[in-house]
Short mmCIF file of C-alpha atoms and ligand atoms in Angstrom, two decimals:
data_model
loop_
_atom_site.label_atom_id
_atom_site.label_comp_id
_atom_site.label_asym_id
_atom_site.label_seq_id
_atom_site.Cartn_x
_atom_site.Cartn_y
_atom_site.Cartn_z
CA MET N 1 65.10 -36.99 1.48
CA ALA N 2 61.90 -36.04 -0.31
CA ILE N 3 62.26 -32.42 -2.38
CA ASP N 4 59.33 -31.06 -2.67
CA THR N 5 58.74 -26.88 -3.78
CA ALA N 6 62.20 -26.16 -3.44
CA GLU N 7 64.30 -24.24 -5.72
CA PHE N 8 67.37 -25.88 -6.00
CA VAL N 9 70.56 -24.51 -7.65
CA SER N 10 74.33 -24.87 -8.68
CA PRO N 11 75.94 -22.09 -10.05
CA ARG N 12 79.60 -22.74 -11.21
CA THR N 13 81.21 -19.84 -10.70
CA LEU N 14 81.58 -17.29 -7.20
CA ARG N 15 79.97 -14.73 -8.75
CA GLU N 16 77.09 -16.07 -9.69
CA ALA N 17 76.66 -17.35 -5.97
CA LEU N 18 76.58 -14.32 -4.65
CA ASP N 19 74.61 -13.09 -6.74
CA ILE N 20 72.12 -15.93 -5.71
CA ARG N 21 72.83 -15.08 -1.96
CA ALA N 22 72.00 -11.61 -1.93
CA THR N 23 68.86 -12.19 -2.36
CA GLY N 24 68.98 -13.90 0.99
CA SER N 25 66.66 -16.21 0.55
CA HIS N 26 68.72 -19.35 -0.32
CA THR N 27 70.24 -21.64 2.41
CA VAL N 28 73.46 -22.91 1.40
CA LEU N 29 74.70 -26.38 0.92
CA ALA N 30 78.28 -27.73 0.69
CA GLY N 31 79.05 -31.27 1.62
CA GLY N 32 75.43 -31.66 3.06
CA THR N 33 76.95 -34.09 6.22
CA ASP N 34 75.39 -31.19 8.87
CA PHE N 35 72.59 -29.89 6.33
CA TYR N 36 70.99 -33.03 5.38
CA PRO N 37 70.80 -34.57 8.79
CA ALA N 38 69.21 -31.64 10.53
CA ARG N 39 66.23 -32.17 8.02
CA VAL N 40 65.90 -35.95 8.58
CA GLY N 41 61.90 -36.53 8.13
CA LYS N 42 60.84 -33.11 7.01
CA PRO N 43 60.62 -32.12 3.33
CA LEU N 44 63.01 -29.88 1.98
CA THR N 45 60.88 -26.57 0.97
CA GLU N 46 63.80 -24.04 1.15
CA PRO N 47 65.93 -22.56 -1.65
CA VAL N 48 68.81 -24.45 -1.89
CA LEU N 49 72.52 -22.86 -3.27
CA ASP N 50 74.62 -25.81 -3.90
CA ILE N 51 78.47 -24.78 -4.17
CA THR N 52 79.75 -27.92 -4.36
CA LYS N 53 80.31 -27.19 -8.51
CA ILE N 54 82.30 -23.75 -7.86
CA ALA N 55 85.95 -25.22 -8.63
CA ASP N 56 87.86 -22.24 -7.23
CA LEU N 57 86.44 -22.77 -3.77
CA ARG N 58 88.28 -26.46 -3.29
CA GLY N 59 92.35 -26.69 -2.61
CA ILE N 60 94.93 -25.28 -0.55
CA SER N 61 97.62 -22.70 -2.03
CA ARG N 62 100.22 -20.57 -0.39
CA THR N 63 100.02 -16.67 -0.25
CA ASP N 64 102.67 -14.24 0.31
CA ASP N 65 101.58 -14.29 4.13
CA GLY N 66 100.47 -18.09 4.82
CA PHE N 67 97.72 -20.24 3.79
CA ARG N 68 94.88 -20.13 2.41
CA ILE N 69 92.33 -23.28 2.65
CA GLY N 70 89.02 -22.84 -0.09
CA ALA N 71 85.55 -23.08 1.78
CA LEU N 72 85.39 -26.28 -0.18
CA THR N 73 88.08 -28.15 0.83
CA THR N 74 87.40 -31.38 2.32
CA TRP N 75 88.65 -33.24 5.32
CA SER N 76 90.63 -35.86 3.28
CA ASP N 77 92.19 -32.96 0.82
CA ILE N 78 93.59 -31.97 4.46
CA MET N 79 94.81 -35.13 4.97
CA ALA N 80 96.34 -35.76 1.47
CA ALA N 81 97.30 -31.86 1.56
CA ASP N 82 101.54 -31.37 2.07
CA LEU N 83 101.75 -29.00 4.53
CA PRO N 84 103.84 -27.82 7.12
CA SER N 85 104.46 -29.13 11.17
CA GLY N 86 101.84 -26.67 12.35
CA PHE N 87 98.92 -28.18 10.64
CA ASP N 88 99.85 -31.50 12.02
CA GLY N 89 97.02 -30.90 14.34
CA LEU N 90 94.45 -30.12 11.99
CA LYS N 91 95.25 -33.04 9.96
CA LYS N 92 94.89 -35.04 12.88
CA SER N 93 91.21 -33.36 13.49
CA ALA N 94 90.56 -34.35 9.76
CA ALA N 95 91.50 -37.88 10.35
CA ARG N 96 88.58 -37.88 13.21
CA VAL N 97 86.11 -35.90 11.78
CA GLY N 98 83.36 -39.11 11.03
CA GLY N 99 84.49 -41.94 8.83
CA ILE N 100 85.92 -41.96 5.72
CA GLN N 101 82.71 -40.79 3.63
CA ILE N 102 81.95 -38.23 5.63
CA GLN N 103 86.06 -36.87 5.19
CA ASN N 104 85.39 -37.16 1.40
CA VAL N 105 82.75 -34.93 1.21
CA GLY N 106 82.46 -32.68 4.67
CA THR N 107 84.31 -29.44 4.12
CA ILE N 108 86.21 -26.92 6.16
CA ALA N 109 83.78 -24.28 5.78
CA GLY N 110 80.71 -26.49 6.12
CA ASN N 111 82.12 -27.67 9.71
CA LEU N 112 82.65 -24.11 10.99
CA CYS N 113 79.14 -22.71 9.74
CA ASN N 114 77.31 -25.58 11.24
CA ALA N 115 79.03 -23.99 14.85
CA SER N 116 78.62 -26.94 17.09
CA PRO N 117 80.57 -26.88 20.04
CA ALA N 118 81.89 -30.37 19.04
CA ALA N 119 82.76 -29.19 15.63
CA ASP N 120 86.51 -31.18 15.21
CA GLY N 121 87.82 -28.98 12.73
CA VAL N 122 87.84 -25.14 15.10
CA PRO N 123 90.55 -26.47 18.08
CA PRO N 124 93.48 -26.79 15.70
CA LEU N 125 92.60 -23.75 13.45
CA LEU N 126 92.32 -21.32 16.33
CA THR N 127 95.51 -22.64 17.45
CA LEU N 128 96.92 -21.53 13.84
CA ASP N 129 95.15 -18.15 14.16
CA ALA N 130 93.02 -19.08 11.76
CA SER N 131 90.94 -16.32 10.08
CA VAL N 132 87.58 -16.64 8.00
CA GLU N 133 87.21 -15.22 4.73
CA LEU N 134 83.48 -13.68 4.13
CA SER N 135 82.10 -12.97 0.76
CA SER N 136 79.25 -11.48 -0.53
CA VAL N 137 78.63 -9.15 -4.09
CA GLY N 138 81.18 -6.21 -4.19
CA ALA N 139 82.45 -7.31 -0.61
CA THR N 140 85.33 -9.38 0.98
CA ARG N 141 85.43 -8.98 5.30
CA VAL N 142 87.98 -11.41 7.32
CA LEU N 143 86.94 -11.79 10.70
CA PRO N 144 89.31 -13.58 13.44
CA LEU N 145 87.46 -17.05 13.75
CA SER N 146 87.19 -16.57 17.99
CA ASP N 147 85.20 -13.69 15.91
CA PHE N 148 83.09 -15.84 13.89
CA LEU N 149 81.94 -17.95 16.05
CA VAL N 150 79.48 -16.03 18.00
CA GLY N 151 77.36 -18.70 20.13
CA TYR N 152 76.09 -22.42 20.21
CA ARG N 153 75.41 -22.78 16.90
CA GLU N 154 75.81 -19.14 16.06
CA THR N 155 78.52 -17.09 13.59
CA ALA N 156 78.84 -14.22 12.48
CA LEU N 157 78.06 -15.06 8.56
CA ARG N 158 75.47 -12.78 7.18
CA SER N 159 72.58 -14.04 4.83
CA ASP N 160 74.07 -12.29 1.67
CA GLU N 161 77.30 -14.08 2.50
CA LEU N 162 79.56 -17.41 1.72
CA VAL N 163 82.68 -18.22 3.55
CA THR N 164 84.97 -18.13 0.85
CA ALA N 165 88.24 -19.34 2.40
CA ILE N 166 89.91 -20.18 5.78
CA LEU N 167 93.37 -18.28 5.98
CA VAL N 168 96.28 -19.55 8.37
CA PRO N 169 98.58 -17.21 8.55
CA SER N 170 102.23 -18.37 8.65
CA SER N 171 103.64 -17.86 12.29
CA LEU N 172 102.55 -21.01 13.46
CA ALA N 173 102.78 -22.92 10.29
CA ASN N 174 106.47 -24.96 11.23
CA ALA N 175 105.72 -24.72 15.20
CA SER N 176 105.22 -28.06 16.83
CA SER N 177 101.00 -29.36 16.55
CA GLU N 178 98.83 -31.58 18.30
CA PHE N 179 94.98 -32.79 18.27
CA LEU N 180 93.81 -35.30 20.98
CA LYS N 181 89.92 -36.13 20.32
CA LEU N 182 88.03 -38.47 23.14
CA GLY N 183 85.38 -40.07 22.08
CA ALA N 184 83.55 -43.25 23.20
CA ARG N 185 84.82 -45.03 19.86
CA THR N 186 87.75 -44.07 17.17
CA TYR N 187 85.04 -43.22 14.48
CA LEU N 188 81.69 -41.63 13.46
CA VAL N 189 81.74 -40.26 17.59
CA ILE N 190 80.85 -37.18 18.56
CA SER N 191 83.59 -35.19 20.88
CA ILE N 192 83.61 -35.72 24.51
CA ALA N 193 86.20 -33.19 24.96
CA MET N 194 88.97 -32.38 21.92
CA VAL N 195 92.11 -30.33 22.67
CA ALA N 196 94.66 -29.15 20.13
CA VAL N 197 97.85 -27.36 21.04
CA ALA N 198 100.76 -25.95 18.73
CA ILE N 199 104.09 -24.47 20.39
CA ALA N 200 106.91 -22.82 18.36
CA PHE N 201 110.17 -24.04 19.85
CA ASP N 202 113.17 -21.78 19.53
CA GLU N 203 116.54 -23.77 19.27
CA LEU N 204 116.90 -24.19 22.76
CA GLY N 205 113.60 -25.96 23.51
CA GLU N 206 112.36 -22.90 25.04
CA ALA N 207 108.69 -22.32 23.88
CA GLN N 208 108.31 -19.05 22.59
CA ARG N 209 104.70 -19.14 21.15
CA VAL N 210 102.27 -21.35 22.60
CA ARG N 211 98.59 -22.34 21.46
CA VAL N 212 96.31 -24.42 22.79
CA ALA N 213 92.57 -24.59 22.64
CA ILE N 214 89.83 -27.43 23.75
CA GLY N 215 86.50 -27.88 22.17
CA ALA N 216 83.40 -29.60 23.39
CA CYS N 217 83.78 -28.37 27.18
CA SER N 218 81.95 -25.20 26.47
CA PRO N 219 79.30 -23.21 24.29
CA VAL N 220 82.39 -22.43 21.60
CA ALA N 221 85.84 -23.78 21.44
CA GLN N 222 87.95 -21.70 23.86
CA ARG N 223 91.65 -20.94 23.56
CA ALA N 224 93.42 -20.92 26.99
CA HIS N 225 95.10 -17.37 26.97
CA GLN N 226 96.28 -17.79 30.76
CA LEU N 227 98.26 -20.99 30.30
CA GLU N 228 99.77 -19.82 26.29
CA ALA N 229 101.31 -17.29 28.48
CA ASP N 230 102.39 -19.27 31.10
CA LEU N 231 104.51 -21.92 29.12
CA VAL N 232 106.33 -18.98 27.09
CA GLY N 233 109.61 -18.58 27.36
CA ARG N 234 109.12 -21.76 29.77
CA ARG N 235 111.50 -25.44 28.72
CA GLY N 236 111.25 -29.00 29.88
CA ASP N 237 108.17 -30.57 30.77
CA LEU N 238 105.50 -27.98 30.18
CA GLY N 239 102.55 -30.76 30.46
CA ALA N 240 103.54 -30.67 34.52
CA LEU N 241 103.25 -27.07 34.50
CA VAL N 242 99.35 -27.28 33.38
CA THR N 243 96.61 -26.75 36.34
CA ARG N 244 92.81 -26.98 36.98
CA GLU N 245 92.46 -23.07 37.55
CA HIS N 246 94.06 -22.80 33.86
CA LEU N 247 90.69 -24.56 32.55
CA ASN N 248 88.37 -22.04 34.47
CA ILE N 249 87.77 -20.71 30.71
CA LEU N 250 85.31 -24.10 30.40
CA SER N 251 81.31 -24.38 30.92
CA PRO N 252 80.90 -28.08 30.41
CA ILE N 253 77.48 -29.89 30.63
CA ASP N 254 76.45 -32.78 31.40
CA ASP N 255 74.64 -35.04 28.87
CA VAL N 256 74.54 -38.69 27.52
CA ARG N 257 78.43 -38.65 26.29
CA ALA N 258 80.04 -37.72 29.59
CA ALA N 259 79.59 -35.49 32.86
CA ALA N 260 81.04 -32.34 33.25
CA THR N 261 83.06 -33.51 35.75
CA ASP N 262 84.48 -36.01 33.46
CA ARG N 263 84.58 -33.60 31.16
CA LEU N 264 86.62 -31.55 32.88
CA ASP N 265 89.49 -34.07 34.20
CA ALA N 266 89.58 -35.52 30.25
CA ALA N 267 90.42 -32.06 28.91
CA LEU N 268 93.00 -31.66 31.79
CA HIS N 269 94.75 -34.80 30.99
CA MET N 270 94.52 -34.45 27.02
CA VAL N 271 96.04 -30.95 27.41
CA GLN N 272 98.69 -32.10 29.34
CA ARG N 273 99.35 -35.20 27.29
CA ALA N 274 98.86 -32.83 23.96
CA ILE N 275 102.29 -30.44 25.32
CA ARG N 276 103.49 -33.35 26.00
CA ASN N 277 103.34 -34.88 22.78
CA CYS N 278 104.24 -31.46 21.01
CA LEU N 279 107.86 -31.92 22.82
CA GLN N 280 108.54 -34.88 21.09
C1 LIG L 1 78.03 -39.71 9.91
C2 LIG L 1 78.15 -38.37 10.33
C3 LIG L 1 79.49 -37.78 11.38
C4 LIG L 1 80.41 -37.03 11.90
N1 LIG L 1 81.13 -36.68 12.49
C5 LIG L 1 81.49 -35.73 12.56
C6 LIG L 1 82.92 -35.32 13.83
O1 LIG L 1 83.50 -36.21 13.80
N2 LIG L 1 83.31 -34.32 13.71
C7 LIG L 1 82.45 -32.70 13.51
O2 LIG L 1 83.08 -32.60 13.67
N3 LIG L 1 81.48 -33.17 12.43
C8 LIG L 1 81.18 -34.44 12.20
N4 LIG L 1 80.43 -35.08 11.28
C9 LIG L 1 79.62 -33.02 10.99
C10 LIG L 1 80.01 -32.54 9.72
O3 LIG L 1 80.23 -34.04 8.52
C11 LIG L 1 80.98 -31.63 9.19
O4 LIG L 1 80.92 -30.98 10.37
C12 LIG L 1 81.35 -31.29 7.82
O5 LIG L 1 82.81 -30.58 7.84
C13 LIG L 1 80.34 -30.58 7.24
O6 LIG L 1 80.72 -30.09 6.28
P1 LIG L 1 79.63 -29.75 4.76
O7 LIG L 1 80.39 -30.09 3.90
O8 LIG L 1 79.24 -31.48 5.06
O9 LIG L 1 78.41 -29.23 5.43
P2 LIG L 1 76.85 -28.40 5.12
O10 LIG L 1 76.33 -29.86 5.69
O11 LIG L 1 76.67 -28.85 3.39
O12 LIG L 1 76.84 -27.53 5.24
C14 LIG L 1 76.82 -27.52 6.95
C15 LIG L 1 76.25 -25.66 7.21
O13 LIG L 1 77.61 -24.71 6.58
C16 LIG L 1 76.81 -24.25 6.09
N5 LIG L 1 77.88 -23.60 5.22
C17 LIG L 1 78.49 -24.78 3.95
N6 LIG L 1 79.39 -24.28 3.10
C18 LIG L 1 79.17 -22.42 3.91
C19 LIG L 1 79.83 -21.88 2.87
N7 LIG L 1 80.81 -21.77 2.30
N8 LIG L 1 79.67 -20.50 3.41
C20 LIG L 1 78.29 -20.27 3.81
N9 LIG L 1 77.69 -21.12 4.60
C21 LIG L 1 77.96 -22.18 4.66
C22 LIG L 1 75.19 -24.97 5.32
O14 LIG L 1 73.91 -23.84 4.87
C23 LIG L 1 74.78 -25.39 6.47
O15 LIG L 1 74.16 -24.35 7.66
C24 LIG L 1 79.43 -35.57 11.34
C25 LIG L 1 78.42 -36.06 9.97
C26 LIG L 1 77.60 -37.42 10.48
C27 LIG L 1 76.78 -37.29 9.17
#
């Protein structure tokens, strides 16, 4: 990758980074695993704000009402973290992002900001009711992830903002959770479809809180709200209650990886299986 006339800055503090970001002229660089592939064959001429030296943005901590995942937390960090069962789905998604080299540098915020329909981190974070913390000079706002992702490769991020953290409330932290990804092979593959489920059961085995999200089958990963509502208060084989109508929220496309109809078939079976896996 040729670096031509580009200005390349690597501040060590968030304050410095936000001051630079306030100019609105710099493109943000984190792990670079989406940034550089998008620029192959093109000289880098835009000013770049490399945020990887801001240590405070990396790591997972507990807060009064849940968990704070720093923007620069890598997929490998997530896999290694000591987290309750509600995060099992997120950990499984981390293990399926690219391969080990990608997991070591690719960050959770980079995955969300790139806003690919096939971003593996999105469905499990939707099932955890995650929010995105956006910081600019003198201001911080928090958006539910579903409001942050506004369309195909489109987010609500402003040009003066950085994503500083992903916030996860404790409400589903102890749920049973699962993530399934269908691809042409196990590693280094873009998802044909992926499914995340989180279910909190009561002591009688009745589903109390249910979250189901499906990715790579619409411009933005979708929560299956009707299915979730239909499963609350139910027990036994919840997978058997999933119908094709529950997936009417999806709008898959035909592409080189799969036909739309195959994606829908796969999504149905994966939702059923993911729910059954949560029961075990
Ligand atoms: C070989 C390969 C395989 C891959 N496989 C998968 C896969 O299986 N599943 C998957 O989901 N993805 C995959 N990816 C995509 C990528 O690895 C992930 O999306 C990763 O999480 C991106 O993080 P990053 O830190 O590298 O982001 P970067 O490339 O640094 O940035 C991505 C985008 O987000 C912006 N950005 C980054 N951080 C911030 C921030 N804190 N605030 C504001 N803007 C920010 C950047 O400006 C850029 O637009 C793959 C990539 C490669 C090269």
